[in-house]
CSV table of C-alpha atoms in Angstrom, one decimal:
chain,number,residue,atom,x,y,z
Q,5,MET,CA,-56.9,0.8,18.6
Q,6,ALA,CA,-56.0,4.1,20.2
Q,7,ILE,CA,-58.4,7.1,19.6
Q,8,HIS,CA,-56.7,10.0,18.0
Q,9,GLN,CA,-56.2,12.8,20.4
Q,10,PRO,CA,-57.5,16.1,19.5
Q,11,ASP,CA,-55.0,19.1,18.8
Q,12,TRP,CA,-56.5,21.5,21.0
Q,13,GLU,CA,-54.3,24.4,19.7
Q,14,ALA,CA,-55.9,24.3,16.3
Q,15,ARG,CA,-59.3,24.9,17.8
Q,16,SER,CA,-60.4,28.2,17.7
Q,17,PRO,CA,-62.7,30.5,20.0
Q,18,TRP,CA,-65.3,29.7,17.9
Q,19,THR,CA,-65.3,26.2,18.5
Q,20,THR,CA,-68.2,24.4,20.4
Q,21,ASN,CA,-68.4,21.3,22.3
Q,22,LYS,CA,-64.3,21.9,23.3
Q,23,GLY,CA,-63.3,19.3,25.9
Q,24,ILE,CA,-66.3,17.1,25.4
Q,25,SER,CA,-64.5,13.8,25.0
Q,26,GLU,CA,-67.3,11.7,23.1
Q,27,VAL,CA,-71.0,12.1,21.7
Q,28,ARG,CA,-73.8,9.4,21.5
Q,29,ILE,CA,-76.2,9.5,18.7
Q,30,SER,CA,-79.3,7.6,18.7
Q,31,PRO,CA,-82.0,7.3,16.0
Q,32,PRO,CA,-85.0,9.5,16.3
Q,33,LYS,CA,-88.1,8.6,17.9
Q,34,SER,CA,-90.5,10.1,15.6
Q,35,ILE,CA,-90.6,10.9,11.7
Q,36,VAL,CA,-88.0,13.5,10.7
Q,37,SER,CA,-89.6,16.5,9.3
Q,38,GLY,CA,-88.0,20.1,9.5
Q,39,THR,CA,-86.9,23.1,7.6
Q,40,ILE,CA,-83.3,24.4,8.4
Q,41,ARG,CA,-80.7,27.1,7.2
Q,42,VAL,CA,-77.3,26.0,7.2
Q,43,PRO,CA,-74.5,28.4,7.9
Q,44,GLY,CA,-72.3,29.9,4.9
Q,45,SER,CA,-69.7,28.1,2.9
Q,46,LYS,CA,-66.1,27.6,3.9
Q,47,SER,CA,-64.7,27.5,0.4
Q,48,LEU,CA,-66.4,30.9,-0.4
Q,49,THR,CA,-65.9,32.5,3.0
Q,50,ASN,CA,-62.2,32.1,2.8
Q,51,ARG,CA,-62.0,33.2,-0.9
Q,52,ALA,CA,-64.3,36.3,-0.2
Q,53,LEU,CA,-62.2,37.2,3.0
Q,54,LEU,CA,-58.9,37.1,1.1
Q,55,ILE,CA,-59.7,38.8,-2.0
Q,56,ALA,CA,-61.6,41.7,0.3
Q,57,ALA,CA,-58.2,41.8,2.4
Q,58,LEU,CA,-56.3,42.7,-1.1
Q,59,ALA,CA,-59.0,44.8,-2.6
Q,60,GLU,CA,-59.5,48.6,-2.8
Q,61,GLY,CA,-62.0,49.8,-0.5
Q,62,LYS,CA,-64.1,48.5,2.2
Q,63,SER,CA,-66.0,45.1,1.4
Q,64,GLN,CA,-69.2,43.8,3.7
Q,65,LEU,CA,-69.5,40.2,3.4
Q,66,ASN,CA,-72.8,38.5,4.5
Q,67,GLY,CA,-73.6,35.2,5.6
Q,68,ILE,CA,-69.7,34.2,6.2
Q,69,LEU,CA,-69.2,30.8,8.1
Q,70,LYS,CA,-67.8,31.3,11.4
Q,71,SER,CA,-65.9,28.4,12.0
Q,72,ASP,CA,-62.3,27.5,13.3
Q,73,ASP,CA,-61.1,27.5,9.6
Q,74,SER,CA,-62.5,31.2,8.8
Q,75,TYR,CA,-61.2,32.3,12.2
Q,76,TRP,CA,-57.6,31.5,11.6
Q,77,CYS,CA,-58.2,33.4,8.2
Q,78,ILE,CA,-59.7,36.3,10.0
Q,79,GLN,CA,-56.7,36.1,12.3
Q,80,ALA,CA,-54.1,35.9,9.8
Q,81,LEU,CA,-55.2,38.8,8.1
Q,82,THR,CA,-55.6,41.1,11.1
Q,83,LYS,CA,-52.0,40.2,12.0
Q,84,LEU,CA,-51.1,41.6,8.6
Q,85,GLY,CA,-52.9,44.8,9.7
Q,86,VAL,CA,-55.9,44.4,7.8
Q,87,SER,CA,-59.0,45.5,9.6
Q,88,VAL,CA,-61.8,42.9,9.7
Q,89,ILE,CA,-64.8,43.7,11.8
Q,90,ILE,CA,-67.4,40.6,12.6
Q,91,ASP,CA,-71.1,41.6,13.1
Q,92,GLY,CA,-73.1,38.4,13.5
Q,93,GLU,CA,-72.4,36.3,10.2
Q,94,THR,CA,-71.2,39.6,8.5
Q,95,ALA,CA,-67.5,40.5,7.9
Q,96,ASN,CA,-66.6,44.3,7.2
Q,97,VAL,CA,-63.1,44.0,5.7
Q,98,ASP,CA,-61.2,47.3,5.1
Q,99,GLY,CA,-59.1,46.3,2.2
Q,100,CYS,CA,-55.3,46.9,1.6
Q,101,GLY,CA,-55.2,47.3,-2.0
Q,102,GLY,CA,-52.6,44.7,-2.5
Q,103,ASN,CA,-50.0,46.4,0.0
Q,104,TRP,CA,-49.9,44.4,3.5
Q,105,PRO,CA,-49.8,47.1,6.4
Q,106,ASN,CA,-47.4,44.7,8.4
Q,107,SER,CA,-44.3,43.3,6.5
Q,108,SER,CA,-43.4,41.1,9.2
Q,109,GLY,CA,-44.7,38.7,11.9
Q,110,GLU,CA,-45.9,35.3,12.8
Q,111,LEU,CA,-49.2,33.8,11.5
Q,112,TYR,CA,-50.7,30.7,12.5
Q,113,MET,CA,-53.2,28.4,10.3
Q,114,GLY,CA,-54.6,26.1,12.6
Q,115,ALA,CA,-55.6,23.1,10.4
Q,116,ALA,CA,-57.1,25.1,7.9
Q,117,GLY,CA,-55.8,23.9,4.5
Q,118,THR,CA,-57.4,26.7,2.5
Q,119,VAL,CA,-55.7,29.3,4.4
Q,120,ALA,CA,-52.4,27.5,4.0
Q,121,ARG,CA,-52.7,27.1,0.4
Q,122,PHE,CA,-54.1,30.5,-0.4
Q,123,LEU,CA,-52.4,33.0,1.8
Q,124,PRO,CA,-48.6,32.0,0.7
Q,125,ALA,CA,-49.3,33.6,-2.7
Q,126,ALA,CA,-50.9,36.7,-1.4
Q,127,LEU,CA,-48.1,37.4,1.0
Q,128,ALA,CA,-45.6,36.9,-1.6
Q,129,ILE,CA,-46.7,39.5,-3.8
Q,130,GLY,CA,-45.3,42.1,-1.4
Q,131,ARG,CA,-42.1,42.7,0.4
Q,132,GLY,CA,-41.7,41.1,3.9
Q,133,LYS,CA,-40.9,38.2,6.1
Q,134,TRP,CA,-43.3,36.2,8.0
Q,135,THR,CA,-43.0,32.8,9.9
Q,136,ILE,CA,-46.1,30.5,9.0
Q,137,LYS,CA,-47.4,27.7,11.1
Q,138,GLY,CA,-50.0,25.4,11.4
Q,139,SER,CA,-51.5,22.1,13.5
Q,140,LYS,CA,-49.6,19.0,13.6
Q,141,ARG,CA,-51.7,17.8,10.8
Q,142,LEU,CA,-51.5,20.8,8.6
Q,143,SER,CA,-47.5,20.4,9.0
Q,144,GLU,CA,-48.0,16.7,7.6
Q,145,ARG,CA,-49.9,18.0,4.3
Q,146,PRO,CA,-48.1,18.6,1.0
Q,147,LEU,CA,-47.2,22.0,-0.3
Q,148,ALA,CA,-44.4,21.4,-2.5
Q,149,PRO,CA,-46.2,22.2,-6.0
Q,150,LEU,CA,-47.4,25.4,-4.3
Q,151,ILE,CA,-43.9,26.3,-2.8
Q,152,SER,CA,-41.8,25.3,-6.0
Q,153,ALA,CA,-44.4,27.4,-8.0
Q,154,LEU,CA,-43.6,30.4,-5.8
Q,155,SER,CA,-39.9,30.0,-5.7
Q,156,ALA,CA,-39.6,30.0,-9.1
Q,157,GLN,CA,-41.6,33.5,-9.1
Q,158,GLY,CA,-39.4,35.0,-6.7
Q,159,ALA,CA,-40.1,34.0,-3.2
Q,160,SER,CA,-37.9,32.2,-1.0
Q,161,PHE,CA,-38.6,29.9,1.9
Q,162,ASN,CA,-36.6,28.8,5.1
Q,163,TYR,CA,-37.7,25.5,6.6
Q,164,LEU,CA,-37.9,25.1,10.3
Q,165,GLU,CA,-38.8,21.3,10.3
Q,166,ALA,CA,-39.0,19.2,7.0
Q,167,GLU,CA,-38.6,20.5,3.4
Q,168,HIS,CA,-41.5,21.8,1.8
Q,169,ARG,CA,-43.9,21.8,4.9
Q,170,LEU,CA,-44.9,23.9,7.5
Q,171,PRO,CA,-43.4,25.6,9.5
Q,172,TYR,CA,-41.4,27.9,7.5
Q,173,GLU,CA,-40.4,31.5,7.2
Q,174,LEU,CA,-41.3,33.2,3.8
Q,175,ASN,CA,-39.2,35.9,2.1
Q,176,ALA,CA,-41.5,37.7,0.0
Q,177,ALA,CA,-40.0,40.6,-2.9
Q,178,GLY,CA,-43.0,40.5,-5.1
Q,179,LEU,CA,-43.7,37.9,-8.1
Q,180,LYS,CA,-42.8,38.1,-11.5
Q,181,GLY,CA,-45.8,37.2,-13.2
Q,182,GLY,CA,-45.2,35.2,-16.7
Q,183,ILE,CA,-46.0,31.6,-16.6
Q,184,VAL,CA,-46.2,29.2,-13.8
Q,185,LYS,CA,-46.7,25.4,-14.3
Q,186,LEU,CA,-48.7,23.6,-11.5
Q,187,PRO,CA,-50.0,19.9,-11.5
Q,188,GLY,CA,-53.7,19.3,-11.2
Q,189,SER,CA,-53.8,15.8,-9.8
Q,190,MET,CA,-53.1,16.6,-6.2
Q,191,SER,CA,-55.2,19.3,-4.9
Q,192,SER,CA,-57.0,22.5,-6.5
Q,193,GLN,CA,-56.0,24.8,-3.6
Q,194,PHE,CA,-52.6,25.1,-5.1
Q,195,ILE,CA,-54.2,26.4,-8.4
Q,196,SER,CA,-56.6,28.5,-6.6
Q,197,GLY,CA,-53.7,29.9,-4.2
Q,198,VAL,CA,-51.8,31.3,-7.1
Q,199,LEU,CA,-55.0,32.4,-9.1
Q,200,LEU,CA,-56.1,34.7,-6.2
Q,201,ALA,CA,-52.7,36.6,-5.7
Q,202,ALA,CA,-52.3,36.7,-9.8
Q,203,PRO,CA,-53.5,40.4,-10.5
Q,204,TYR,CA,-50.5,42.0,-8.4
Q,205,THR,CA,-47.9,40.1,-10.0
Q,206,GLN,CA,-45.3,42.2,-11.7
Q,207,ALA,CA,-46.4,41.2,-15.3
Q,208,PRO,CA,-49.7,39.3,-16.2
Q,209,LEU,CA,-49.3,35.7,-15.2
Q,210,THR,CA,-50.4,32.5,-16.7
Q,211,ILE,CA,-51.0,29.3,-15.0
Q,212,GLN,CA,-50.4,26.0,-16.9
Q,213,ILE,CA,-51.9,23.1,-15.6
Q,214,GLU,CA,-50.1,19.7,-15.8
Q,215,GLY,CA,-52.6,16.8,-16.3
Q,216,GLU,CA,-56.4,16.8,-15.2
Q,217,ILE,CA,-57.5,18.8,-12.1
Q,218,VAL,CA,-59.1,17.2,-9.1
Q,219,GLN,CA,-62.3,19.1,-8.0
Q,220,ARG,CA,-61.9,21.4,-11.0
Q,221,ASP,CA,-65.4,23.2,-9.7
Q,222,TYR,CA,-63.3,24.5,-6.9
Q,223,VAL,CA,-60.9,26.3,-9.6
Q,224,GLN,CA,-64.3,27.6,-11.3
Q,225,LEU,CA,-65.2,29.0,-7.8
Q,226,THR,CA,-62.2,30.7,-7.3
Q,227,MET,CA,-62.4,32.5,-10.5
Q,228,ASP,CA,-65.9,33.6,-10.0
Q,229,MET,CA,-65.0,35.0,-6.8
Q,230,MET,CA,-62.2,37.0,-8.5
Q,231,SER,CA,-64.7,38.2,-11.2
Q,232,ALA,CA,-66.9,39.1,-8.5
Q,233,PHE,CA,-64.3,41.6,-7.1
Q,234,GLY,CA,-63.6,42.9,-10.7
Q,235,ILE,CA,-60.6,40.6,-12.0
Q,236,LYS,CA,-61.9,38.1,-14.7
Q,237,PRO,CA,-59.5,35.3,-15.5
Q,238,GLN,CA,-59.3,34.0,-19.4
Q,239,VAL,CA,-59.4,30.3,-19.8
Q,240,SER,CA,-58.3,28.4,-22.7
Q,241,GLU,CA,-60.7,26.0,-24.4
Q,242,ASP,CA,-59.0,22.8,-23.0
Q,243,VAL,CA,-59.2,24.6,-19.3
Q,244,GLN,CA,-55.5,23.7,-19.0
Q,245,SER,CA,-54.3,27.3,-19.1
Q,246,ILE,CA,-55.6,30.4,-17.2
Q,247,LYS,CA,-54.5,33.9,-17.8
Q,248,VAL,CA,-55.2,36.6,-15.2
Q,249,PRO,CA,-54.8,40.2,-16.2
Q,250,SER,CA,-53.0,42.8,-13.9
Q,251,GLY,CA,-55.2,44.7,-11.8
Q,252,THR,CA,-56.7,45.6,-8.2
Q,253,TYR,CA,-59.6,43.9,-6.7
Q,254,GLN,CA,-62.3,46.4,-5.9
Q,255,ALA,CA,-64.4,46.2,-2.8
Q,256,GLN,CA,-67.8,44.8,-3.0
Q,257,THR,CA,-71.0,43.9,-0.8
Q,258,LEU,CA,-71.6,40.2,-1.2
Q,259,GLN,CA,-74.1,37.8,0.0
Q,260,LEU,CA,-72.7,34.1,0.6
Q,261,GLU,CA,-74.7,30.9,0.0
Q,262,SER,CA,-74.9,28.5,2.5
Q,263,ASP,CA,-72.3,25.7,2.6
Q,264,VAL,CA,-73.4,22.8,0.2
Q,265,SER,CA,-71.0,20.4,1.9
Q,266,THR,CA,-72.7,20.8,5.3
Q,267,CYS,CA,-76.1,20.5,3.6
Q,268,CYS,CA,-75.2,17.0,2.4
Q,269,TYR,CA,-75.2,15.7,5.9
Q,270,PHE,CA,-78.9,16.7,6.5
Q,271,TRP,CA,-80.1,15.6,3.2
Q,272,ALA,CA,-78.7,12.4,4.2
Q,273,LEU,CA,-80.4,12.3,7.3
Q,274,ALA,CA,-83.6,12.5,5.3
Q,275,ALA,CA,-82.5,10.0,3.1
Q,276,LEU,CA,-81.8,7.3,6.0
Q,277,THR,CA,-84.8,8.0,8.2
Q,278,SER,CA,-87.4,8.2,5.6
Q,279,GLY,CA,-87.9,11.9,6.7
Q,280,CYS,CA,-88.0,15.0,5.0
Q,281,VAL,CA,-85.4,17.8,5.5
Q,282,ARG,CA,-85.9,21.2,3.7
Q,283,ILE,CA,-83.1,23.4,3.6
Q,284,GLU,CA,-83.5,27.1,2.9
Q,285,GLY,CA,-80.7,29.4,0.9
Q,286,ILE,CA,-79.8,27.2,-1.5
Q,287,ASP,CA,-80.5,27.4,-5.5
Q,288,ALA,CA,-79.7,23.7,-6.6
Q,289,TRP,CA,-79.6,25.3,-10.5
Q,290,SER,CA,-77.3,28.1,-9.8
Q,291,THR,CA,-75.0,27.2,-7.1
Q,292,SER,CA,-71.4,26.7,-8.3
Q,293,GLN,CA,-70.5,24.3,-5.4
Q,294,PRO,CA,-69.8,20.7,-6.6
Q,295,ASP,CA,-71.3,18.8,-3.7
Q,296,ILE,CA,-74.6,19.7,-5.2
Q,297,GLU,CA,-74.3,16.4,-7.2
Q,298,MET,CA,-75.2,14.6,-3.8
Q,299,LEU,CA,-78.8,15.3,-4.8
Q,300,ASP,CA,-78.6,13.3,-8.0
Q,301,VAL,CA,-77.0,10.7,-6.3
Q,302,LEU,CA,-79.8,10.5,-3.4
Q,303,GLU,CA,-82.4,10.4,-6.3
Q,304,ARG,CA,-80.4,7.2,-7.6
Q,305,MET,CA,-80.7,5.9,-4.3
Q,306,GLY,CA,-84.6,6.4,-4.4
Q,307,CYS,CA,-85.2,9.6,-2.6
Q,308,ASN,CA,-87.5,12.3,-3.9
Q,309,VAL,CA,-85.5,15.7,-4.4
Q,310,GLN,CA,-87.5,18.9,-4.7
Q,311,ARG,CA,-85.4,21.8,-6.1
Q,312,GLY,CA,-86.8,25.3,-5.4
Q,313,GLU,CA,-85.3,28.9,-6.3
Q,314,ASN,CA,-84.2,29.1,-2.8
Q,315,PHE,CA,-84.6,25.8,-1.1
Q,316,VAL,CA,-83.8,22.0,-1.5
Q,317,GLU,CA,-86.1,19.5,0.0
Q,318,VAL,CA,-85.1,15.9,0.3
Q,319,GLN,CA,-87.7,13.1,1.1
Q,320,GLY,CA,-86.1,9.7,2.5
Q,321,THR,CA,-87.2,6.4,1.1
Q,322,LYS,CA,-87.7,3.1,3.5
Q,323,GLN,CA,-84.9,1.1,1.5
Q,324,LEU,CA,-82.0,3.2,0.0
Q,325,LYS,CA,-80.9,1.5,-3.4
Q,326,GLY,CA,-77.1,0.5,-3.8
Q,327,GLY,CA,-75.5,-1.9,-6.6
Q,328,PHE,CA,-73.4,1.0,-8.4
Q,329,THR,CA,-69.8,3.0,-8.6
Q,330,LEU,CA,-69.4,6.5,-8.4
Q,331,SER,CA,-66.5,8.7,-9.6
Q,332,MET,CA,-65.9,11.1,-6.4
Q,333,LYS,CA,-63.2,13.1,-8.5
Q,334,LYS,CA,-65.2,16.4,-8.7
Q,335,TRP,CA,-66.8,16.1,-5.3
Q,336,SER,CA,-64.5,13.9,-2.9
Q,337,ASP,CA,-65.8,15.8,0.3
Q,338,GLN,CA,-68.9,13.7,0.2
Q,339,THR,CA,-67.2,10.4,-0.1
Q,340,LEU,CA,-67.3,9.7,3.5
Q,341,THR,CA,-71.0,10.6,3.5
Q,342,ILE,CA,-71.9,8.2,0.8
Q,343,ALA,CA,-69.6,5.6,2.7
Q,344,ALA,CA,-71.4,6.2,6.0
Q,345,MET,CA,-74.9,5.6,4.1
Q,346,ALA,CA,-73.8,2.7,2.2
Q,347,PRO,CA,-74.4,-0.3,4.5
Q,348,PHE,CA,-78.0,0.7,4.7
Q,349,ALA,CA,-78.3,0.4,0.9
Q,350,ASP,CA,-79.4,-2.8,-0.9
Q,351,GLY,CA,-76.4,-3.4,-2.6
Q,352,PRO,CA,-72.8,-2.6,-2.5
Q,353,ILE,CA,-71.7,0.8,-3.4
Q,354,THR,CA,-67.8,1.5,-4.8
Q,355,LEU,CA,-66.5,5.1,-4.6
Q,356,THR,CA,-63.7,5.9,-6.9
Q,357,ASP,CA,-61.2,8.7,-8.2
Q,358,ALA,CA,-60.5,10.1,-4.4
Q,359,ALA,CA,-56.8,9.3,-3.6
Q,360,HIS,CA,-56.3,12.9,-3.3
Q,361,ILE,CA,-58.3,12.7,0.2
Q,362,ARG,CA,-55.7,10.5,1.6
Q,363,HIS,CA,-53.8,13.9,2.1
Q,364,HIS,CA,-56.8,15.8,3.9
Q,365,GLU,CA,-57.2,16.0,7.7
Q,366,CYS,CA,-56.6,12.3,8.0
Q,367,ASP,CA,-56.2,9.7,5.3
Q,368,ARG,CA,-60.0,9.5,4.8
Q,369,ILE,CA,-60.3,6.3,2.9
Q,370,ALA,CA,-57.9,4.5,5.6
Q,371,ALA,CA,-59.8,6.1,8.5
Q,372,MET,CA,-63.3,5.5,7.0
Q,373,CYS,CA,-62.3,1.7,6.3
Q,374,SER,CA,-60.9,1.1,9.9
Q,375,GLU,CA,-64.0,2.7,11.7
Q,376,LEU,CA,-66.8,0.8,9.1
Q,377,GLY,CA,-64.7,-2.3,10.3
Q,378,LYS,CA,-65.2,-1.4,13.9
Q,379,LEU,CA,-69.0,-1.5,13.1
Q,380,GLY,CA,-68.7,-5.0,11.6
Q,381,ILE,CA,-69.3,-3.7,8.2
Q,382,ARG,CA,-67.5,-5.4,5.4
Q,383,VAL,CA,-65.3,-2.8,3.4
Q,384,GLU,CA,-62.5,-3.1,0.9
Q,385,GLU,CA,-60.0,-0.7,0.7
Q,386,HIS,CA,-58.5,0.3,-2.8
Q,387,GLU,CA,-56.2,3.0,-3.6
Q,388,ASP,CA,-58.2,5.5,-4.7
Q,389,GLY,CA,-61.3,4.8,-2.6
Q,390,LEU,CA,-63.4,2.1,-1.0
Q,391,THR,CA,-66.3,-0.6,-1.3
Q,392,ILE,CA,-68.8,-0.7,1.2
Q,393,TYR,CA,-71.4,-4.0,1.5
Q,394,PRO,CA,-74.6,-3.8,3.0
Q,395,GLY,CA,-74.8,-4.8,6.7
Q,396,LEU,CA,-76.3,-3.7,10.1
Q,397,PRO,CA,-73.7,-2.0,12.1
Q,398,LEU,CA,-72.7,-2.8,15.6
Q,399,ALA,CA,-72.8,-0.3,18.4
Q,400,ALA,CA,-69.4,1.0,19.2
Q,401,LEU,CA,-67.1,4.0,19.9
Q,402,VAL,CA,-65.9,5.2,17.0
Q,403,ASP,CA,-62.8,7.6,16.0
Q,404,SER,CA,-63.3,11.0,14.4
Q,405,HIS,CA,-59.6,11.0,13.4
Q,406,ASP,CA,-59.6,14.7,14.6
Q,407,ASP,CA,-61.5,15.1,11.1
Q,408,HIS,CA,-64.7,17.3,11.0
Q,409,ARG,CA,-66.1,15.3,7.8
Q,410,MET,CA,-65.4,11.8,9.7
Q,411,ALA,CA,-67.3,13.1,12.6
Q,412,MET,CA,-70.1,14.3,10.7
Q,413,ALA,CA,-70.3,11.2,8.3
Q,414,LEU,CA,-70.3,8.8,11.1
Q,415,SER,CA,-73.0,10.4,12.9
Q,416,LEU,CA,-75.3,9.5,10.2
Q,417,ILE,CA,-74.9,5.7,11.2
Q,418,GLY,CA,-76.2,6.5,14.6
Q,419,LEU,CA,-79.5,7.5,12.9
Q,420,ARG,CA,-80.2,3.9,12.4
Q,421,VAL,CA,-78.2,2.0,15.3
Q,422,GLU,CA,-78.4,2.5,19.0
Q,423,ASN,CA,-75.4,3.6,21.0
Q,424,ILE,CA,-73.3,4.9,18.3
Q,425,ARG,CA,-70.7,7.2,20.0
Q,426,ILE,CA,-67.9,9.5,18.5
Q,427,ALA,CA,-65.0,10.5,20.2
Q,428,ASP,CA,-63.9,14.3,19.8
Q,429,PRO,CA,-67.0,15.5,18.3
Q,430,GLY,CA,-65.8,19.3,18.9
Q,431,CYS,CA,-63.8,18.6,15.6
Q,432,VAL,CA,-66.8,19.5,13.7
Q,433,SER,CA,-66.1,23.2,14.3
Q,434,LYS,CA,-63.6,23.3,11.6
Q,435,THR,CA,-66.6,23.5,9.3
Q,436,CYS,CA,-70.0,23.5,11.4
Q,437,PRO,CA,-69.6,24.2,14.8
Q,438,GLY,CA,-73.6,23.6,15.4
Q,439,TYR,CA,-73.6,20.6,13.7
Q,440,PHE,CA,-74.8,18.4,16.8
Q,441,GLU,CA,-77.2,21.1,18.0
Q,442,GLN,CA,-78.9,21.5,14.6
Q,443,LEU,CA,-79.3,17.4,14.6
Q,444,THR,CA,-81.1,17.9,17.8
Q,445,THR,CA,-83.6,20.4,16.1
Q,446,LEU,CA,-84.6,17.7,13.6
Q,447,GLY,CA,-85.5,15.3,16.3
Q,448,VAL,CA,-82.1,13.1,16.5
Q,449,GLU,CA,-81.0,12.3,20.5
Q,450,VAL,CA,-77.4,13.6,21.0
Q,451,THR,CA,-76.1,13.0,24.4
Q,452,TYR,CA,-72.8,14.6,25.2
């Protein structure tokens, strides 16, 4: 089966391992024991950048994630006339108060799904015409619910290829406000995108959500960030209606916490090697990032987890426990992580309620079933998930599918099996450019 070719255009100057065709992961030769820090949260970084750009005044965002996704977000804001100055892991953003200085131009989203879902509504509050493009895969990902909602609010779209997809021209003339209806089942990012722009609509806006929201916590993450900048949405008791008052975000100085999604791969490393990994900069009790649920699952699998005020430490176990079913609806980014760990458990593990991840950087369910199959692992594919059975994976070259989460999850198998090779390791730059380098600091052998 052919290996997917990277979309080099979507890789930013912050990409590491660019041009490297594959990486080989070998089990550590000694017990893993270490303390690390993980870069900032992608979800928090892109939300904070966009809100700071819309705010009045100068914001200082400390602990941003410097990755492909955040690079394309910053580049788009810069092309819109907003000053964003990067100093190490700090972004200094001079907000425009809801009035974009530049009213036309071409904006490239790379492969950043968050930017492609967050930015259009923010553009539509103003007046102007922009051409929006993205990577090949991003152009295949669904946008119809968001585009329909914005069209009903007064924006118009001219599709350059396929309807309701990138690339397109956005003609903005302000958003009316009132009631907007959005589905909850496909992506929480559609809801977050409209929420972020809502304070600037011509009349107060209320979002009515049809059906249950997948990854509801990410909508809460959006509302928490809005509140931090002075706009507090009002949520109905059944959480199916959100009203946003009119107003203007006010500049802030914020410290963004580490990316829990990325932390999970390093905690999984400890789990698989009987090692111990402590990650500083995370408070498991206060974080609003949904992937923190991974800690409960690691405990269920037999690991010891210590939660501190500013750290989380995972001590692995000699034999991981399986024989259970998990709903991944709230924290689907870790579906692939658990799937990669599952062959080493003592019973099958079934992961459900994750049908929406078929529309991410790749069809993640089909892709993981394919790669585990190459390794000789018995796996059953379901419409909304998969079942993985215990077994000893074979050495093989596996395909990252140009998907950062596929690459990082598949690397975990190399912690227990010699000569696991991963094609296109540079795709991890979407959320964690230094991932493989950080593995080496914990004793994992990584050969390029």
